[in-house]
Short mmCIF file of C-alpha atoms in Angstrom, two decimals:
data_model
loop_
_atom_site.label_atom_id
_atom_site.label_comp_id
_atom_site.label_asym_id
_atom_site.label_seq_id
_atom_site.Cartn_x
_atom_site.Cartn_y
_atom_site.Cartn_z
CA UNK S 1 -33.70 18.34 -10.12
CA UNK S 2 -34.29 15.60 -7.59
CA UNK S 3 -31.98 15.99 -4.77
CA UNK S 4 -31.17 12.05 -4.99
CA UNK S 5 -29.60 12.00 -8.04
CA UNK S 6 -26.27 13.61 -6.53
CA UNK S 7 -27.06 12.14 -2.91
CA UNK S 8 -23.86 9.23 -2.84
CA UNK S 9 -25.23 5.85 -1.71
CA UNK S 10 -21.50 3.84 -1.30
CA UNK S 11 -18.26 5.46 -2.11
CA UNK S 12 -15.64 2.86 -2.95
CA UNK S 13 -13.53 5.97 -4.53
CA UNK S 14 -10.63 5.43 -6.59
CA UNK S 15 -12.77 2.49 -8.24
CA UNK S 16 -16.75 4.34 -8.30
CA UNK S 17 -19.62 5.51 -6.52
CA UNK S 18 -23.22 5.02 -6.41
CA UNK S 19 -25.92 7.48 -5.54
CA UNK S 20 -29.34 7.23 -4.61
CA UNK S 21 -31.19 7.48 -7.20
CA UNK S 22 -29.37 4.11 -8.71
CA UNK S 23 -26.75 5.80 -10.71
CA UNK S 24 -23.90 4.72 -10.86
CA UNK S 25 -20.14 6.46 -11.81
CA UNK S 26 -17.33 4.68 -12.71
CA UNK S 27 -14.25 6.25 -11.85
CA UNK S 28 -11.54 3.51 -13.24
CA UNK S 29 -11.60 1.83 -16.30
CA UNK S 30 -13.75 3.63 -18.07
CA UNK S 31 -11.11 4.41 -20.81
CA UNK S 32 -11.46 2.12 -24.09
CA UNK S 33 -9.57 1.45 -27.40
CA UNK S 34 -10.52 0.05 -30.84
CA UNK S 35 -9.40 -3.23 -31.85
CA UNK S 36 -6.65 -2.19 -34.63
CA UNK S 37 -3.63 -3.91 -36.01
CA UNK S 38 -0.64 -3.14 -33.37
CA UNK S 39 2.62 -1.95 -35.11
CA UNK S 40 4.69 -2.39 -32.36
CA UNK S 41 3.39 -6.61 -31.90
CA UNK S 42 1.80 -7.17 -35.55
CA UNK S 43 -0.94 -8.22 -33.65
CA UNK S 44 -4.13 -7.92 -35.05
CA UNK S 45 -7.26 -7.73 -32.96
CA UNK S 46 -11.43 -7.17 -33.60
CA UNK S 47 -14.78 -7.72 -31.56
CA UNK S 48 -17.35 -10.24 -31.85
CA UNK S 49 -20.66 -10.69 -29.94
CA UNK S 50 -20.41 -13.75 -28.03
CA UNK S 51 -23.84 -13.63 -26.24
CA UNK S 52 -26.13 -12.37 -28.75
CA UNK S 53 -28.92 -12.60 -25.43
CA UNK S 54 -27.17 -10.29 -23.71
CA UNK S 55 -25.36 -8.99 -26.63
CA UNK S 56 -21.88 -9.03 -24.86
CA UNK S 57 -18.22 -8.94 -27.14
CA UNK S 58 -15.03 -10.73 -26.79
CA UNK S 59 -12.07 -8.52 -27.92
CA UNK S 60 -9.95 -11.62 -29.89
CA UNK S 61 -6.60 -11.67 -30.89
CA UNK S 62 -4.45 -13.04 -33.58
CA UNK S 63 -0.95 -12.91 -34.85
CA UNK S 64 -0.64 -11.56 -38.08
CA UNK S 65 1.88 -13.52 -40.12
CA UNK S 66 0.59 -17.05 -39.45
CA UNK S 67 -0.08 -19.48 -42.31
CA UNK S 68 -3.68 -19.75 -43.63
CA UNK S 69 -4.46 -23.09 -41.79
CA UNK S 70 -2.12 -22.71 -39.03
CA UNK S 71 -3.41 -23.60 -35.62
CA UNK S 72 -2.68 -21.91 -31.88
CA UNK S 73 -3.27 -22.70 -28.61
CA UNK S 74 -6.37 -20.61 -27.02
CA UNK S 75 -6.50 -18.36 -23.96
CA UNK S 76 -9.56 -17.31 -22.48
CA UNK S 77 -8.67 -14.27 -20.52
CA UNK S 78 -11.20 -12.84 -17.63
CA UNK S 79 -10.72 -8.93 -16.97
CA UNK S 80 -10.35 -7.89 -12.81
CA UNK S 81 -11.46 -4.92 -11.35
CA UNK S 82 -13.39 -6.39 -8.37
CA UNK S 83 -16.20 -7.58 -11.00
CA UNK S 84 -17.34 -3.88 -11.02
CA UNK S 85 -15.13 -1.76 -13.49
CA UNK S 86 -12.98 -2.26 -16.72
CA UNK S 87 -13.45 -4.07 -19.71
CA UNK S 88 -11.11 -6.00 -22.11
CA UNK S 89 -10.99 -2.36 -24.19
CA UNK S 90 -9.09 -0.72 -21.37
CA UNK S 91 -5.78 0.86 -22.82
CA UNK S 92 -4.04 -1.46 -20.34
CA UNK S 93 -6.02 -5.04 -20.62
CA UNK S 94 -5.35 -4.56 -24.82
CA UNK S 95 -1.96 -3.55 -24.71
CA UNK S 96 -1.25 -6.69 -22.60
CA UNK S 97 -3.16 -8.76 -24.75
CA UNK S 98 -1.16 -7.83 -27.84
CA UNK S 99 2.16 -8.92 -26.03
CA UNK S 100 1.53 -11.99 -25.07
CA UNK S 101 0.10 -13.15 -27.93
CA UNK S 102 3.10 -11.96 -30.00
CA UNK S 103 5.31 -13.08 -27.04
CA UNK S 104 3.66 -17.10 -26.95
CA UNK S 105 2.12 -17.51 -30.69
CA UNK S 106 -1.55 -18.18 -29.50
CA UNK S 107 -4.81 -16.59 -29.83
CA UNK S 108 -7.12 -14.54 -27.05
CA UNK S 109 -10.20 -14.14 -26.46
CA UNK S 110 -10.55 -11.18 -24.00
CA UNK S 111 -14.37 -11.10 -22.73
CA UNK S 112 -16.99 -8.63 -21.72
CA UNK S 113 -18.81 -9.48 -19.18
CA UNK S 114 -21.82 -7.88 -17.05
CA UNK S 115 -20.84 -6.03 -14.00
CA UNK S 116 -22.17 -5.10 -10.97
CA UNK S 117 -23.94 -3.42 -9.69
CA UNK S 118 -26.26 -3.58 -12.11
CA UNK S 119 -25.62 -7.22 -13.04
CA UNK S 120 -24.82 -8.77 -9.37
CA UNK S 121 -23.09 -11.86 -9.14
CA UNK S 122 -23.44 -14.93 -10.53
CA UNK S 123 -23.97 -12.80 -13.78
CA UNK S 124 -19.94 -12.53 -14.51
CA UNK S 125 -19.59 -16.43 -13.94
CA UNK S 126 -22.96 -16.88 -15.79
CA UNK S 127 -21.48 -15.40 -18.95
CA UNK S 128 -17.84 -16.61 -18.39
CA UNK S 129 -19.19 -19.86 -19.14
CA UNK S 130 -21.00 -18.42 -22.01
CA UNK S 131 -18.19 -17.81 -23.78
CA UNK S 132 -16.67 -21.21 -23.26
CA UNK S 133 -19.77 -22.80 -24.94
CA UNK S 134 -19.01 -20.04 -27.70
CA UNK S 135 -15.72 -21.15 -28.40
CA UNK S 136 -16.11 -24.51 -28.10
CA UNK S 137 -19.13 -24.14 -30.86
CA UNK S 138 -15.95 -23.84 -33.48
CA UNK S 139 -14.68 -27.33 -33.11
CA UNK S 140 -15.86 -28.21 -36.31
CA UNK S 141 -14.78 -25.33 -38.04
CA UNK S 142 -18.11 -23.93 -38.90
CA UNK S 143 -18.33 -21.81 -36.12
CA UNK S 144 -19.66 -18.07 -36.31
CA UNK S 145 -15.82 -16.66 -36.05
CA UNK S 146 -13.71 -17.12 -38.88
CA UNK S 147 -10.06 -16.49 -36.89
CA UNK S 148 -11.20 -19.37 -34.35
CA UNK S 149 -12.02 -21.98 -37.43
CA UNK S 150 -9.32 -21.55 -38.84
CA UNK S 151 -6.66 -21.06 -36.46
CA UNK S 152 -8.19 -21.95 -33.06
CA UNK S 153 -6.19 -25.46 -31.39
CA UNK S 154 -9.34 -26.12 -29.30
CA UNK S 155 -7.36 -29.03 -27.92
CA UNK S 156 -4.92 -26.34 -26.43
CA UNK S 157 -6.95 -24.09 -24.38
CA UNK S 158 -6.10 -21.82 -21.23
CA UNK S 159 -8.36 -19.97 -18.96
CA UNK S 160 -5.99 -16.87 -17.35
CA UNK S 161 -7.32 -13.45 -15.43
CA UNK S 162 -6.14 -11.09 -12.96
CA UNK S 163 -7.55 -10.06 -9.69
CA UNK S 164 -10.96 -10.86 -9.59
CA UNK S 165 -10.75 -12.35 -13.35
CA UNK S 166 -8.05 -15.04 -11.81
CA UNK S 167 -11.03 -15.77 -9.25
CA UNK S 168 -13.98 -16.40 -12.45
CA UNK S 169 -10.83 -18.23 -14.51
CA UNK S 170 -10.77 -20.69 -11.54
CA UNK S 171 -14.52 -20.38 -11.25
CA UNK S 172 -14.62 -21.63 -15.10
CA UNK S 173 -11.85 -24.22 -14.23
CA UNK S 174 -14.25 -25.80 -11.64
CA UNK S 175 -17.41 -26.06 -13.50
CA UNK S 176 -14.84 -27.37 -16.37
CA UNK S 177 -13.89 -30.21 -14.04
CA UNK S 178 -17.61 -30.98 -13.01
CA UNK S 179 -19.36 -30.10 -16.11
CA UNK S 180 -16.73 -30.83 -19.32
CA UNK S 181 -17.22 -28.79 -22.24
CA UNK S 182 -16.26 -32.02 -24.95
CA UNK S 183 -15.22 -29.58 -27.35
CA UNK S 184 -12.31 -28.12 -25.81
CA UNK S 185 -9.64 -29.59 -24.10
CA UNK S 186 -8.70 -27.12 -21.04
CA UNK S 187 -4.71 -27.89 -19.84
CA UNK S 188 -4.04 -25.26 -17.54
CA UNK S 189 -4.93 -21.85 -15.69
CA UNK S 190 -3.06 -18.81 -15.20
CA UNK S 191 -4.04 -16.91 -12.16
CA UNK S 192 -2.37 -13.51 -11.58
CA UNK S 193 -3.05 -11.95 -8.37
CA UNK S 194 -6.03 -13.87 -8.59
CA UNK S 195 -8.97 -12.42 -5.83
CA UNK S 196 -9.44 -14.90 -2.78
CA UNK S 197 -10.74 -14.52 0.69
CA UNK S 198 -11.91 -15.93 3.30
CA UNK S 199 -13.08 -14.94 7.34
CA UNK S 200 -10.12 -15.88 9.13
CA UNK S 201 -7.19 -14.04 8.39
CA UNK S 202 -3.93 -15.67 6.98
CA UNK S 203 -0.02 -14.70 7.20
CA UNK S 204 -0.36 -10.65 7.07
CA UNK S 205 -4.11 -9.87 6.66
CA UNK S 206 -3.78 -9.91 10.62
CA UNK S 207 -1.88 -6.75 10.69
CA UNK S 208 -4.63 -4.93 8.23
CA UNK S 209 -8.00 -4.83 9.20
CA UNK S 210 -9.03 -1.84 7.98
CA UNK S 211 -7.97 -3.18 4.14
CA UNK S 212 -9.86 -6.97 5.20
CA UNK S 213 -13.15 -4.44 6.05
CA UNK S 214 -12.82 -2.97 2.38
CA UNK S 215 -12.34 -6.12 0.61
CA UNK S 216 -14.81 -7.80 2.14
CA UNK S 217 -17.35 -5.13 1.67
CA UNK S 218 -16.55 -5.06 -2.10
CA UNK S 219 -17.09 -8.81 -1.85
CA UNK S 220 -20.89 -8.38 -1.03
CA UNK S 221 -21.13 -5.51 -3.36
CA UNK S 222 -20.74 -7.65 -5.98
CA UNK S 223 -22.58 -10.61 -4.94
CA UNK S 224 -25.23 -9.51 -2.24
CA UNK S 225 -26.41 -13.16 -1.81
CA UNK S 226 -22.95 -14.61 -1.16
CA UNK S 227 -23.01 -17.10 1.92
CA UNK S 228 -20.10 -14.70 3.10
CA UNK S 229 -16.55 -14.56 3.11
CA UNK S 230 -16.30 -18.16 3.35
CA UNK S 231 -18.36 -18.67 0.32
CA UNK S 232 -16.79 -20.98 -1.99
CA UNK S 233 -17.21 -18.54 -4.90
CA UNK S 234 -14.45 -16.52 -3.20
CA UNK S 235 -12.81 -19.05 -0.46
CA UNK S 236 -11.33 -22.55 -2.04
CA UNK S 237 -10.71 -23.71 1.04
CA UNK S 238 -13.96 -23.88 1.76
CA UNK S 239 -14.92 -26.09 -1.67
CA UNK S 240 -15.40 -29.45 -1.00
CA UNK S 241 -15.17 -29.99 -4.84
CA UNK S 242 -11.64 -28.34 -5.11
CA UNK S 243 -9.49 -31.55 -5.86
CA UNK S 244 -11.84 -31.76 -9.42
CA UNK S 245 -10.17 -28.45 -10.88
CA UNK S 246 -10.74 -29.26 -14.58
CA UNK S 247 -7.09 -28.99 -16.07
CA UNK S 248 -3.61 -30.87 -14.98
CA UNK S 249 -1.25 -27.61 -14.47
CA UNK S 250 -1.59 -24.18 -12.62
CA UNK S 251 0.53 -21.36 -12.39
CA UNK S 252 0.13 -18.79 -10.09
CA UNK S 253 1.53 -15.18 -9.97
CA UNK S 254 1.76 -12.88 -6.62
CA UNK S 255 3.46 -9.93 -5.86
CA UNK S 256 5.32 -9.29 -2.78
CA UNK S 257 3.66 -6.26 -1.99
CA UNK S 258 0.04 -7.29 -2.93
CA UNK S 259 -2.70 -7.32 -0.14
CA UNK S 260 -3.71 -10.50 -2.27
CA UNK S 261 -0.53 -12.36 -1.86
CA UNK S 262 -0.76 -14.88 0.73
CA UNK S 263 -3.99 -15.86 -0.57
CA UNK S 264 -2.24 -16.81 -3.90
CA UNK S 265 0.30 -18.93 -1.69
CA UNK S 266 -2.25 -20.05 0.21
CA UNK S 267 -4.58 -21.46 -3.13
CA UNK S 268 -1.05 -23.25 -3.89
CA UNK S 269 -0.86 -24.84 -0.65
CA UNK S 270 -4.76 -26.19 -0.61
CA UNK S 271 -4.44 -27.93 -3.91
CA UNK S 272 -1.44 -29.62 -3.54
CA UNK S 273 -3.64 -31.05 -0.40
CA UNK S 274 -7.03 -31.32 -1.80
CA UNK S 275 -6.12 -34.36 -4.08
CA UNK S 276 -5.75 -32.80 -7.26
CA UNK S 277 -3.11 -34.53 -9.44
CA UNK S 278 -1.54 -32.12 -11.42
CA UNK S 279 0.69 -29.75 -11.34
CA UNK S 280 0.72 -26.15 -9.29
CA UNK S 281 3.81 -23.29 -9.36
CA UNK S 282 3.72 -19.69 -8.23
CA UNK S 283 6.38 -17.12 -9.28
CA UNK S 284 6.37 -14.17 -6.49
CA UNK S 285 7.15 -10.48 -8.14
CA UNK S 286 9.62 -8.71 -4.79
CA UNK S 287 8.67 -5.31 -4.64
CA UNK S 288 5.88 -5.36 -6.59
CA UNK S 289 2.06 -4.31 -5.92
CA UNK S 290 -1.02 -5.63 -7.06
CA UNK S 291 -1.41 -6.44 -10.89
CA UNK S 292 1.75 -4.25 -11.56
CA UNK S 293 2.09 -5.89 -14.72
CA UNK S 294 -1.17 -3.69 -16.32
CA UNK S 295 0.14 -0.17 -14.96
CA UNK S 296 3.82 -0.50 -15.50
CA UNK S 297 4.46 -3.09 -18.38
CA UNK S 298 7.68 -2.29 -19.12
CA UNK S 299 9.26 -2.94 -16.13
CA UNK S 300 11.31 -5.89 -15.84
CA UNK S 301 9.32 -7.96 -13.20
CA UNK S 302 6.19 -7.48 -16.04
CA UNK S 303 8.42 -8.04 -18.88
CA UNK S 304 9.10 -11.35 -16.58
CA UNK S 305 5.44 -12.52 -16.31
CA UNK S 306 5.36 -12.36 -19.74
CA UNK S 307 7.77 -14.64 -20.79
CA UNK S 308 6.87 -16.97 -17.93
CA UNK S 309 3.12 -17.38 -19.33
CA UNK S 310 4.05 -17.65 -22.73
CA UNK S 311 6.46 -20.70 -21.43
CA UNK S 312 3.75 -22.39 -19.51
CA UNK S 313 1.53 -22.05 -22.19
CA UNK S 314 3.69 -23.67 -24.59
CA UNK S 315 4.79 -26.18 -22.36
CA UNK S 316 2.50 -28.45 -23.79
CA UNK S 317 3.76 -28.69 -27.13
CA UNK S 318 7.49 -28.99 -26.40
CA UNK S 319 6.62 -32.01 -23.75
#
């Protein structure tokens, strides 16, 4: 056996390692489950191949009682996991799903996209737009997904994610802003926790370098050609483009005892300045750690985030 193959190149244990010979082991995420009707939600839920190029699925998901014609608001939720591990087929990301769609009436689409290492950065964003063009290809009803014909409101559409999936939905609110898909109508994001940096340190990242070093080494793991840590990709602050964010409201979540959080206070802050005209809140989880929500759902502060989604969400149709 070549000695290479168990020779470990990185070791970014708990999340995976890579060895020498170009393997590479995934050590979270790695657990899926089948799309199935839920008992406890009546959600119903099934995969479809968005990118027949690079033959990637969206997990979708639909309420089950719902008239024949009836039609929902969309959300377009991004996976984290440091663009490396998971997948919308984790127990946790479709156990989530389910909820909120049976807690705010509306449909999600819950994508697959390629990771890295072996798919480096821009690939995620690269297919995160992908599936945008998908969706929006139902307008007319005679799109390739039955469930989005006939129940998709593509006048109502989110983009939401956690980690570094609240980083691509802002990503995809951006190129939104600059690009317009005409076939959807996109009225808000929902970042949780959402993945930000930048070189200079802000409110507590000065007390913990050691956690800045590993963040920012994931950072280029992911995206080897990044400018740096001050790339716009991962640093707003540093987007000169910010004030065109493509939708009118923003909610942000952060948790009190995330490594994450200032940066989600800190996004706040920047847009409210940048000359953006809409509308920006963040709801702060005390005691909490990053994306609690997934790990620990039925805790109160999760059962919280919840509700406050599906009320943003719907929002729109009660104004």
């Amino acid at each position: 056996m070549d000695s290479t193959s168990s020779e470990i190149a990185l070791d970014y244990s708990p999340f995976l390692r890579t060895y020498k010979d170009g393997r590479v082991e995934r050590l979270m995420g790695i657990h899926v489950v089948p799309p199935s009707l839920d008992p406890k939600t009546n959600v119903q839920s099934k995969d479809v191949i968005y990118s027949q190029e690079q033959n990637l699925p969206s997990r979708l998901f639909l309420p089950k009682n719902i008239n024949p014609n009836q039609k929902l608001p969309v959300l377009v939720y991004y996976h984290g996991g440091g663009f490396c591990i998971e997948s919308p087929f984790s127990p946790h990301y479709h156990n989530f799903c389910n909820k909120l769609v049976a807690e705010a009436n509306i449909i999600i689409v819950s994508i697959d996209y390629r990771r890295a290492p072996e798919h480096h950065l821009p690939a995620a964003y690269d297919d995160s737009w992908t599936v945008l063009e998908w969706v929006a290809s139902h307008v007319n009803g005679d799109g390739p997904d039955e469930w989005l014909n006939h129940h998709a409101d593509l006048n109502s559409v989110f983009f939401s994610g956690d980690s570094a999936g609240g980083n691509i939905a802002h990503r995809m609110a951006m190129k939104y802003g600059e690009q317009k898909l005409s076939d959807i109508n996109l009225v808000g994001i929902v970042l949780i926790h959402p993945y930000f940096w930048g070189k200079e340190p802000i409110g507590n990242e000065v007390k913990e370098a050691e956690t800045r070093s590993k963040i920012e080494g994931f950072w280029y793991f992911a995206y080897p050609a990044a400018s740096g840590s001050d790339d716009p990709w991962i640093n707003p602050a540093t987007d000169p483009l910010f004030g065109s964010l493509g939708c009118s409201r923003v909610l942000i979540f952060v948790a009190e005892k995330d490594f994450l959080r200032d940066r989600g206070w800190y996004y706040s802050e920047l847009l409210k300045k940048s000359g953006w005209e809409g509308s920006v809140e963040v709801i702060e989880a005390k005691e909490e750690n990053h994306v609690f929500h997934l790990f620990n759902p039925e805790n109160e502060n999760a059962k919280a985030l919840l509700k406050s989604m599906a009320s943003f969400i719907n929002q729109e149709e009660k104004s």
